[in-house]
Coordinates of C-alpha atoms in Angstrom, one line a residue:
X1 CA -29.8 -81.4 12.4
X2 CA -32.6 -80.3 10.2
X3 CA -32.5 -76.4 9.7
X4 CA -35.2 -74.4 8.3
X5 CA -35.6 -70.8 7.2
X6 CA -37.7 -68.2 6.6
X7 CA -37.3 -66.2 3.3
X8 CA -39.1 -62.9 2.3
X9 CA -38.2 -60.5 -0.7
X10 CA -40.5 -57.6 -2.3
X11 CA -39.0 -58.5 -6.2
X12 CA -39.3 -54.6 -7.0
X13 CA -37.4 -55.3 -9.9
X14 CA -40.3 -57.4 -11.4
X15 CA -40.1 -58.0 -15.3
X16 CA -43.4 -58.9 -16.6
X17 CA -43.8 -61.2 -19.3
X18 CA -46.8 -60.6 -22.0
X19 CA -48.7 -63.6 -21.6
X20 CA -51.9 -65.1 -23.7
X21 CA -51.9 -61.7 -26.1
X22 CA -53.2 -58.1 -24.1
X23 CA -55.2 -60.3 -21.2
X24 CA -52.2 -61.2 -18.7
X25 CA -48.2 -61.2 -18.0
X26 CA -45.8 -63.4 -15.8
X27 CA -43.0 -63.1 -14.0
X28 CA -39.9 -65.4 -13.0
X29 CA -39.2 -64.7 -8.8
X30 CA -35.6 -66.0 -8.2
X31 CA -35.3 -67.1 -4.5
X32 CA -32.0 -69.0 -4.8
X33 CA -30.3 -67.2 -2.4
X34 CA -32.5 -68.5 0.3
X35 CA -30.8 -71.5 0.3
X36 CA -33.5 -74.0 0.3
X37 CA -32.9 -77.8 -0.2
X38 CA -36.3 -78.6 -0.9
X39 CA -39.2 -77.2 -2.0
X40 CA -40.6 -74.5 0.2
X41 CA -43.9 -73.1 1.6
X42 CA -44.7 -70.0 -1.2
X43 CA -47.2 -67.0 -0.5
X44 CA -47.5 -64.1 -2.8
X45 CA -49.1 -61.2 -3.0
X46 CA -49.3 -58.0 -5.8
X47 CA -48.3 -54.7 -4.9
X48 CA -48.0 -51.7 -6.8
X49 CA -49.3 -48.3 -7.4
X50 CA -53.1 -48.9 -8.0
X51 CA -55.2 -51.5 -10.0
X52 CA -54.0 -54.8 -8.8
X53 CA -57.7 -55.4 -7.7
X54 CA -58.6 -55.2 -11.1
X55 CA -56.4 -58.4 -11.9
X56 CA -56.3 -62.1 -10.4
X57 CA -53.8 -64.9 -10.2
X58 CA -51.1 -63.4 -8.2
X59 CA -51.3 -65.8 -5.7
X60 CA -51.1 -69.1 -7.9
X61 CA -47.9 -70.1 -7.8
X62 CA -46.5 -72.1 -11.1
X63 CA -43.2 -74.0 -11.9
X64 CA -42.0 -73.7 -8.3
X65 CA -39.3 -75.4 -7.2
X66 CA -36.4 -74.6 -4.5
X67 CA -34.7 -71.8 -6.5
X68 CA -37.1 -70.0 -8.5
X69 CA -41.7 -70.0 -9.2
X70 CA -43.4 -67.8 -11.9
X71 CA -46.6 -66.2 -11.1
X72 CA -49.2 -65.5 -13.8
X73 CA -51.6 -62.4 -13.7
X74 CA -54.8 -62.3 -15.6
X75 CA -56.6 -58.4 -16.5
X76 CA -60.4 -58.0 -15.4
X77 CA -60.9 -55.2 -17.3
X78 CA -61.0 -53.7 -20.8
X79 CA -57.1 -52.3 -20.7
X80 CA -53.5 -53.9 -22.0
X81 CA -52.1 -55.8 -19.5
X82 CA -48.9 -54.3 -20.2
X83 CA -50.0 -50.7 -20.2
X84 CA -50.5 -51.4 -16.7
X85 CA -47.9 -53.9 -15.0
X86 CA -45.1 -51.2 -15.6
X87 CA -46.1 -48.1 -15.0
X88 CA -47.9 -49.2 -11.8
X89 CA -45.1 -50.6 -10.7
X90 CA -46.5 -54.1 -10.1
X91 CA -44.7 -56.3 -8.2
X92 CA -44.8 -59.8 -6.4
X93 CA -44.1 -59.9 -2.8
X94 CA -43.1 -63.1 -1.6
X95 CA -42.7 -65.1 1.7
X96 CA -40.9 -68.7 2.2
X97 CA -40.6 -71.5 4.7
X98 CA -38.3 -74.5 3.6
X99 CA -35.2 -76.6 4.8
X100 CA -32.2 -75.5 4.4
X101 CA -29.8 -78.7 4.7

């Protein structure tokens, strides 16, 4: 029988990446423990404590594959990227649909 699952996870313990100088960061999301055979259905979204409408890219998923995806954010705005990511608290909240054997 074909099984799929549904997978969420709020990755609070993000670690952002500095990424293309002061403009933007990434981070890896580990899903491996979902299980998944193949590669799944990925949304994301950025949560935090202010700003993340002052950024873009948190939805564009990159390198996915049925363990892991990286997700890039770009600033819109004059400050470090990095000044921001971690004392906001940014994080990627994540939802999956995939098979699971």
């Amino acid at each position: 029988a074909v099984v799929s699952t549904q997978s969420t996870g709020n990755y609070s313990g993000t670690k952002w990446v500095a990424y293309d100088g002061v403009m933007g960061a990434y981070t890896d999301v580990d899903m491996s423990q979902c299980g998944f055979t193949k590669i799944p259905l990925v949304t994301t979204a950025l949560s935090g404590n202010g700003w993340q409408w002052m950024s873009t890219g948190a939805t564009s998923i990159y390198n996915l594959n049925a363990q892991k995806f990286r997700v890039y954010v770009r600033k819109t705005h004059k400050h470090n990227m990095m000044d921001i990511v971690n004392p906001r608290v940014w994080r990627i909240d994540w939802q999956a649909l995939g098979y699971t054997c």
